């Protein structure tokens, strides 16, 4: 087994070449199964992810949908297809008008997975309607495609009546499922923002919309370092996160902390992007506010500032470096030691 997966499993093969190795055998060889959870950003169970064993690259994140939709394996090996191919077909407007999916070509597209029965979805939809109008009024080529997770067509129609954009017809369950598979959707609401070529700009459209209500930063290219807020704190659950706590009562402290971390974050992101993988860490700066206080309380961290940490919520583990001054060299060494498994975790 080669590539990035080998970095997680070492020399262990699972059901490869006819050899079956039990989970207990993995543990006996000192392999942390939580690395697999973090590497593949698993947030729900059961979860089935198909991987190309020769490269370690993800073929499909929503394997459960694959075996439901293609039980005979006719589409094997279930690799990703272009958005234009997956979405191909008629789309709806809430007035009953239909249009072909090729009308999306040349526009940025927000693929919106949502449902009326989901309260956070309804809250986001209200904000998203205003964002959509502001972006269109600014002359930007932007469309949103609603992919419903409603439980009935009546619920879909009621919810869609509030939306000024287009939708995949509710009756076209196969196409809705293929879009879920394409983006590995594990929860709603999710807003995936695509560029005019159909490539993903960000999977965190929900966070971006809530943080940028004036849409000044559209189309929301990802930032290497985020300032911790109420709306983006959910990303702390997506995998290990480096969080630098600072005293934001000091003018410019948060911005200086971002500038300190950013070159390191950019280097890590570029390294893994070159391997077509997601970076193994997210990067945050946390100032002195209610969200930061809640995070400190939840993870039982000291009140010190600056305080350099890596938090792994799924493993309920933390790594803490409490020093008087944070330098780029200290941050880089801390990150390198974490990625090389040289740091000893403390329980959260």
Short mmCIF file of C-alpha atoms in Angstrom, two decimals:
data_model
loop_
_atom_site.label_atom_id
_atom_site.label_comp_id
_atom_site.label_asym_id
_atom_site.label_seq_id
_atom_site.Cartn_x
_atom_site.Cartn_y
_atom_site.Cartn_z
CA UNK A 1 0.00 0.00 0.00
CA UNK A 2 1.70 3.18 -1.18
CA UNK A 3 1.31 6.92 -0.95
CA UNK A 4 -0.29 8.92 1.82
CA UNK A 5 -2.20 5.98 3.27
CA UNK A 6 1.10 4.29 4.08
CA UNK A 7 1.96 7.26 6.28
CA UNK A 8 -1.05 6.40 8.41
CA UNK A 9 -0.94 2.60 8.39
CA UNK A 10 2.81 2.05 8.13
CA UNK A 11 3.48 -1.49 6.90
CA UNK A 12 0.08 -2.86 7.81
CA UNK A 13 -2.21 -4.11 5.04
CA UNK A 14 -5.91 -4.57 5.71
CA UNK A 15 -7.55 -7.30 3.63
CA UNK A 16 -4.89 -6.84 0.97
CA UNK A 17 -3.81 -9.69 -1.30
CA UNK A 18 -6.11 -12.01 0.62
CA UNK A 19 -4.55 -11.22 3.99
CA UNK A 20 -6.98 -9.99 6.62
CA UNK A 21 -5.64 -8.02 9.58
CA UNK A 22 -7.98 -7.33 12.48
CA UNK A 23 -8.35 -3.89 14.06
CA UNK A 24 -6.76 -5.31 17.20
CA UNK A 25 -3.68 -6.18 15.14
CA UNK A 26 -3.42 -2.58 14.02
CA UNK A 27 -3.58 -1.41 17.60
CA UNK A 28 -0.99 -4.00 18.62
CA UNK A 29 1.43 -2.53 16.09
CA UNK A 30 0.97 0.91 17.58
CA UNK A 31 -1.10 2.34 14.75
CA UNK A 32 -3.53 5.02 15.87
CA UNK A 33 -6.89 4.45 14.26
CA UNK A 34 -7.77 8.03 15.14
CA UNK A 35 -5.27 9.08 12.48
CA UNK A 36 -7.59 7.55 9.92
CA UNK A 37 -10.56 9.46 11.32
CA UNK A 38 -8.59 12.70 11.13
CA UNK A 39 -7.00 12.04 7.76
CA UNK A 40 -10.33 11.37 6.07
CA UNK A 41 -12.30 13.93 8.13
CA UNK A 42 -14.86 11.39 9.31
CA UNK A 43 -17.58 13.07 11.36
CA UNK A 44 -20.38 10.48 11.23
CA UNK A 45 -20.62 6.71 11.56
CA UNK A 46 -21.11 4.38 9.84
CA UNK A 47 -18.83 5.84 7.15
CA UNK A 48 -17.37 3.98 4.17
CA UNK A 49 -14.52 5.56 2.17
CA UNK A 50 -13.07 4.00 -0.98
CA UNK A 51 -9.33 4.52 -1.52
CA UNK A 52 -6.98 3.76 -4.39
CA UNK A 53 -4.49 1.49 -2.60
CA UNK A 54 -1.75 2.22 -5.14
CA UNK A 55 -1.76 5.96 -4.39
CA UNK A 56 -3.60 6.32 -1.08
CA UNK A 57 -5.93 8.87 -2.68
CA UNK A 58 -9.64 8.99 -1.91
CA UNK A 59 -11.83 7.64 -4.69
CA UNK A 60 -15.17 8.24 -2.98
CA UNK A 61 -16.07 9.53 0.48
CA UNK A 62 -19.71 8.42 0.48
CA UNK A 63 -19.28 4.69 -0.01
CA UNK A 64 -22.58 3.95 1.72
CA UNK A 65 -24.43 5.86 -0.99
CA UNK A 66 -22.40 4.05 -3.64
CA UNK A 67 -23.39 0.58 -2.49
CA UNK A 68 -27.00 1.73 -2.16
CA UNK A 69 -27.13 3.32 -5.62
CA UNK A 70 -24.90 0.84 -7.46
CA UNK A 71 -25.25 -2.54 -5.70
CA UNK A 72 -24.11 -4.41 -8.82
CA UNK A 73 -20.90 -2.38 -9.09
CA UNK A 74 -21.65 -1.25 -12.64
CA UNK A 75 -19.98 2.12 -12.04
CA UNK A 76 -16.89 0.67 -10.36
CA UNK A 77 -14.33 2.08 -9.42
CA UNK A 78 -16.65 4.97 -8.48
CA UNK A 79 -14.09 7.70 -9.08
CA UNK A 80 -15.08 11.38 -9.01
CA UNK A 81 -16.67 12.85 -12.13
CA UNK A 82 -16.78 16.50 -13.23
CA UNK A 83 -19.56 18.60 -11.71
CA UNK A 84 -20.93 19.35 -15.19
CA UNK A 85 -21.38 15.64 -15.84
CA UNK A 86 -22.96 14.83 -12.47
CA UNK A 87 -25.40 17.76 -12.57
CA UNK A 88 -26.39 17.29 -16.23
CA UNK A 89 -30.13 17.49 -16.77
CA UNK A 90 -33.07 19.82 -16.20
CA UNK A 91 -33.15 22.21 -13.23
CA UNK A 92 -36.13 23.94 -11.64
CA UNK A 93 -37.05 27.45 -10.55
CA UNK A 94 -39.66 27.87 -7.83
CA UNK A 95 -42.16 29.25 -10.36
CA UNK A 96 -42.15 25.89 -12.17
CA UNK A 97 -39.90 27.07 -15.00
CA UNK A 98 -37.23 24.59 -16.10
CA UNK A 99 -33.81 25.22 -17.58
CA UNK A 100 -30.92 23.03 -18.62
CA UNK A 101 -27.94 22.61 -16.31
CA UNK A 102 -25.64 24.05 -18.98
CA UNK A 103 -27.06 27.45 -17.93
CA UNK A 104 -24.66 27.20 -14.95
CA UNK A 105 -21.60 27.23 -17.22
CA UNK A 106 -19.34 30.26 -16.75
CA UNK A 107 -20.77 31.10 -13.32
CA UNK A 108 -19.58 30.56 -9.81
CA UNK A 109 -21.96 28.01 -8.28
CA UNK A 110 -22.94 27.36 -4.69
CA UNK A 111 -24.13 23.76 -4.31
CA UNK A 112 -26.49 23.95 -1.35
CA UNK A 113 -27.36 20.75 0.54
CA UNK A 114 -30.23 21.58 2.87
CA UNK A 115 -33.69 20.57 4.11
CA UNK A 116 -36.74 22.26 5.59
CA UNK A 117 -36.85 19.94 8.62
CA UNK A 118 -33.38 21.16 9.70
CA UNK A 119 -33.51 24.38 11.83
CA UNK A 120 -29.88 25.42 11.10
CA UNK A 121 -30.67 25.01 7.39
CA UNK A 122 -33.64 27.37 7.57
CA UNK A 123 -31.55 29.94 9.47
CA UNK A 124 -28.78 29.77 6.90
CA UNK A 125 -31.23 30.00 4.00
CA UNK A 126 -32.52 33.35 5.25
CA UNK A 127 -28.97 34.74 5.30
CA UNK A 128 -28.06 33.08 2.02
CA UNK A 129 -31.02 34.65 0.19
CA UNK A 130 -29.69 38.11 1.07
CA UNK A 131 -26.12 37.15 0.15
CA UNK A 132 -27.30 35.81 -3.20
CA UNK A 133 -29.12 39.04 -4.00
CA UNK A 134 -26.14 41.22 -3.01
CA UNK A 135 -23.76 39.19 -5.18
CA UNK A 136 -26.11 39.29 -8.17
CA UNK A 137 -26.74 43.02 -7.74
CA UNK A 138 -22.97 43.56 -7.75
CA UNK A 139 -22.89 42.08 -11.24
CA UNK A 140 -21.20 38.81 -10.32
CA UNK A 141 -22.02 35.65 -12.26
CA UNK A 142 -23.29 33.47 -9.43
CA UNK A 143 -25.92 30.78 -9.10
CA UNK A 144 -26.98 28.51 -6.27
CA UNK A 145 -28.11 24.94 -6.83
CA UNK A 146 -30.38 23.51 -4.12
CA UNK A 147 -29.92 19.79 -3.51
CA UNK A 148 -32.77 18.80 -1.22
CA UNK A 149 -32.61 16.40 1.71
CA UNK A 150 -36.30 16.92 2.45
CA UNK A 151 -38.44 13.95 3.39
CA UNK A 152 -41.28 14.60 0.94
CA UNK A 153 -41.90 16.51 -2.25
CA UNK A 154 -44.41 18.76 -0.44
CA UNK A 155 -41.72 19.77 2.06
CA UNK A 156 -39.32 20.37 -0.80
CA UNK A 157 -41.82 22.62 -2.61
CA UNK A 158 -42.61 24.59 0.54
CA UNK A 159 -38.92 25.16 1.29
CA UNK A 160 -37.93 25.84 -2.32
CA UNK A 161 -40.64 28.51 -2.59
CA UNK A 162 -38.45 30.68 -0.31
CA UNK A 163 -35.42 30.40 -2.62
CA UNK A 164 -34.65 32.64 -5.62
CA UNK A 165 -32.21 30.15 -7.21
CA UNK A 166 -32.43 26.78 -8.97
CA UNK A 167 -32.82 23.21 -7.73
CA UNK A 168 -32.39 19.63 -8.80
CA UNK A 169 -35.95 18.24 -9.18
CA UNK A 170 -36.93 16.38 -6.02
CA UNK A 171 -38.08 13.38 -8.05
CA UNK A 172 -34.57 12.99 -9.49
CA UNK A 173 -33.26 11.12 -6.47
CA UNK A 174 -30.42 9.53 -8.44
CA UNK A 175 -28.94 12.89 -9.40
CA UNK A 176 -29.32 14.25 -5.88
CA UNK A 177 -27.54 11.17 -4.56
CA UNK A 178 -24.72 11.52 -7.11
CA UNK A 179 -24.11 15.10 -5.99
CA UNK A 180 -24.00 13.97 -2.36
CA UNK A 181 -21.47 11.32 -3.37
CA UNK A 182 -19.39 13.74 -5.41
CA UNK A 183 -18.80 16.04 -2.44
CA UNK A 184 -18.86 13.45 0.35
CA UNK A 185 -21.66 15.23 2.20
CA UNK A 186 -21.84 14.09 5.84
CA UNK A 187 -24.21 16.69 7.27
CA UNK A 188 -26.45 19.63 6.44
CA UNK A 189 -26.50 22.53 5.87
CA UNK A 190 -23.48 22.38 3.58
CA UNK A 191 -22.63 24.96 0.92
CA UNK A 192 -19.91 24.01 -1.57
CA UNK A 193 -18.68 26.97 -3.64
CA UNK A 194 -17.36 26.20 -7.14
CA UNK A 195 -15.46 28.36 -9.57
CA UNK A 196 -16.60 28.94 -13.16
CA UNK A 197 -14.86 25.71 -14.24
CA UNK A 198 -16.70 23.61 -11.64
CA UNK A 199 -13.69 23.18 -9.34
CA UNK A 200 -14.16 23.52 -5.57
CA UNK A 201 -13.14 26.88 -4.08
CA UNK A 202 -14.36 26.07 -0.57
CA UNK A 203 -16.40 23.46 1.25
CA UNK A 204 -17.01 25.99 4.03
CA UNK A 205 -19.51 28.20 2.24
CA UNK A 206 -21.78 28.18 5.28
CA UNK A 207 -19.04 29.67 7.47
CA UNK A 208 -18.05 32.19 4.81
CA UNK A 209 -21.59 33.43 4.28
CA UNK A 210 -22.16 33.91 8.01
CA UNK A 211 -18.79 35.65 8.49
CA UNK A 212 -19.09 37.90 5.44
CA UNK A 213 -22.68 39.11 5.32
CA UNK A 214 -21.73 41.98 2.97
CA UNK A 215 -20.12 39.45 0.58
CA UNK A 216 -16.99 41.59 0.24
CA UNK A 217 -14.77 38.49 0.02
CA UNK A 218 -16.87 36.53 -2.50
CA UNK A 219 -16.09 33.91 -3.87
CA UNK A 220 -14.51 33.12 -0.52
CA UNK A 221 -11.16 31.57 -1.33
CA UNK A 222 -9.92 29.81 1.82
CA UNK A 223 -7.66 31.70 4.22
CA UNK A 224 -4.62 29.87 5.60
CA UNK A 225 -5.32 31.20 9.11
CA UNK A 226 -8.75 31.91 10.58
CA UNK A 227 -9.73 34.07 13.52
CA UNK A 228 -11.89 31.93 15.79
CA UNK A 229 -15.55 33.02 15.77
CA UNK A 230 -18.92 31.58 16.77
CA UNK A 231 -19.67 30.65 13.16
CA UNK A 232 -16.40 28.90 12.29
CA UNK A 233 -15.85 27.13 15.63
CA UNK A 234 -17.63 24.08 14.14
CA UNK A 235 -14.47 23.51 12.06
CA UNK A 236 -12.62 22.60 15.25
CA UNK A 237 -14.42 19.24 15.02
CA UNK A 238 -13.11 18.47 11.52
CA UNK A 239 -9.64 17.36 12.58
CA UNK A 240 -6.58 18.54 14.47
CA UNK A 241 -6.36 22.33 14.73
CA UNK A 242 -3.48 24.57 15.72
CA UNK A 243 -4.92 27.34 17.88
CA UNK A 244 -2.78 30.26 19.04
CA UNK A 245 -4.46 32.06 21.93
CA UNK A 246 -3.57 35.76 22.20
CA UNK A 247 -4.61 38.76 24.26
CA UNK A 248 -6.78 40.61 21.76
CA UNK A 249 -7.14 43.58 24.10
CA UNK A 250 -3.69 44.48 22.77
CA UNK A 251 -4.20 46.46 19.56
CA UNK A 252 -3.06 44.45 16.56
CA UNK A 253 -2.21 41.33 18.59
CA UNK A 254 -4.54 39.06 16.63
CA UNK A 255 -3.33 40.36 13.28
CA UNK A 256 0.31 39.99 14.32
CA UNK A 257 -0.41 36.40 15.39
CA UNK A 258 -1.99 35.65 12.00
CA UNK A 259 1.03 37.06 10.20
CA UNK A 260 3.32 34.92 12.35
CA UNK A 261 1.45 31.68 11.62
CA UNK A 262 0.51 32.31 8.00
CA UNK A 263 3.81 31.36 6.26
CA UNK A 264 3.87 28.08 8.16
CA UNK A 265 0.22 27.36 7.36
CA UNK A 266 0.78 28.19 3.69
CA UNK A 267 3.77 25.86 3.49
CA UNK A 268 1.82 22.96 5.05
CA UNK A 269 -1.20 23.57 2.80
CA UNK A 270 0.97 23.78 -0.34
CA UNK A 271 2.84 20.59 0.55
CA UNK A 272 -0.35 18.55 0.86
CA UNK A 273 -2.07 20.26 -2.07
CA UNK A 274 0.82 19.10 -4.26
CA UNK A 275 -0.06 15.56 -3.18
CA UNK A 276 -3.77 16.30 -3.84
CA UNK A 277 -4.54 15.84 -0.16
CA UNK A 278 -6.18 17.98 2.48
CA UNK A 279 -3.81 19.59 4.97
CA UNK A 280 -3.56 17.63 8.25
CA UNK A 281 -4.06 20.78 10.34
CA UNK A 282 -6.35 23.80 10.37
CA UNK A 283 -4.91 27.03 11.76
CA UNK A 284 -6.67 29.49 14.10
CA UNK A 285 -5.93 32.57 16.16
CA UNK A 286 -8.18 32.96 19.22
CA UNK A 287 -8.61 36.31 20.95
CA UNK A 288 -10.28 37.15 24.22
CA UNK A 289 -14.03 36.70 23.69
CA UNK A 290 -16.86 34.40 24.73
CA UNK A 291 -16.03 31.74 22.14
CA UNK A 292 -12.39 31.65 23.23
CA UNK A 293 -13.42 31.44 26.88
CA UNK A 294 -15.78 28.56 26.10
CA UNK A 295 -13.03 26.72 24.21
CA UNK A 296 -10.56 27.20 27.07
CA UNK A 297 -13.13 25.92 29.56
CA UNK A 298 -14.07 22.90 27.42
CA UNK A 299 -10.46 21.88 26.83
CA UNK A 300 -9.29 22.83 30.34
CA UNK A 301 -6.58 25.18 29.09
CA UNK A 302 -4.79 27.76 31.26
CA UNK A 303 -5.57 31.46 30.88
CA UNK A 304 -2.08 32.22 29.60
CA UNK A 305 -1.59 34.37 26.49
CA UNK A 306 0.14 33.75 24.22
CA UNK A 307 -0.59 30.03 24.38
CA UNK A 308 0.23 27.69 21.49
CA UNK A 309 -1.92 24.55 21.24
CA UNK A 310 -2.99 21.79 18.92
CA UNK A 311 -6.50 20.52 19.70
CA UNK A 312 -7.81 17.21 18.41
CA UNK A 313 -11.46 17.06 19.39
CA UNK A 314 -12.18 13.62 17.91
CA UNK A 315 -9.32 12.11 19.91
CA UNK A 316 -10.16 14.29 22.93
CA UNK A 317 -6.48 15.21 23.02
CA UNK A 318 -4.53 18.44 23.33
CA UNK A 319 -0.90 19.44 22.90
CA UNK A 320 0.16 22.60 24.73
CA UNK A 321 3.21 24.86 24.54
CA UNK A 322 3.16 27.62 27.15
CA UNK A 323 6.09 29.95 26.49
CA UNK A 324 6.59 33.67 27.06
CA UNK A 325 7.18 34.44 23.39
CA UNK A 326 5.88 32.64 20.30
CA UNK A 327 8.28 32.75 17.36
CA UNK A 328 7.97 31.26 13.85
CA UNK A 329 10.70 28.77 14.77
CA UNK A 330 8.75 27.59 17.82
CA UNK A 331 5.53 27.20 15.82
CA UNK A 332 7.25 25.35 12.99
CA UNK A 333 9.02 22.96 15.39
CA UNK A 334 5.74 22.36 17.27
CA UNK A 335 3.90 21.52 14.03
CA UNK A 336 6.73 19.30 12.76
CA UNK A 337 6.86 17.36 16.03
CA UNK A 338 3.09 16.88 15.97
CA UNK A 339 3.10 15.59 12.41
CA UNK A 340 5.98 13.25 13.29
CA UNK A 341 4.12 11.90 16.37
CA UNK A 342 6.78 13.23 18.72
CA UNK A 343 4.40 15.11 21.02
CA UNK A 344 2.75 13.55 24.05
CA UNK A 345 -0.99 14.30 24.20
CA UNK A 346 -2.88 15.41 27.27
CA UNK A 347 -6.55 14.46 27.65
CA UNK A 348 -9.25 17.04 27.02
#
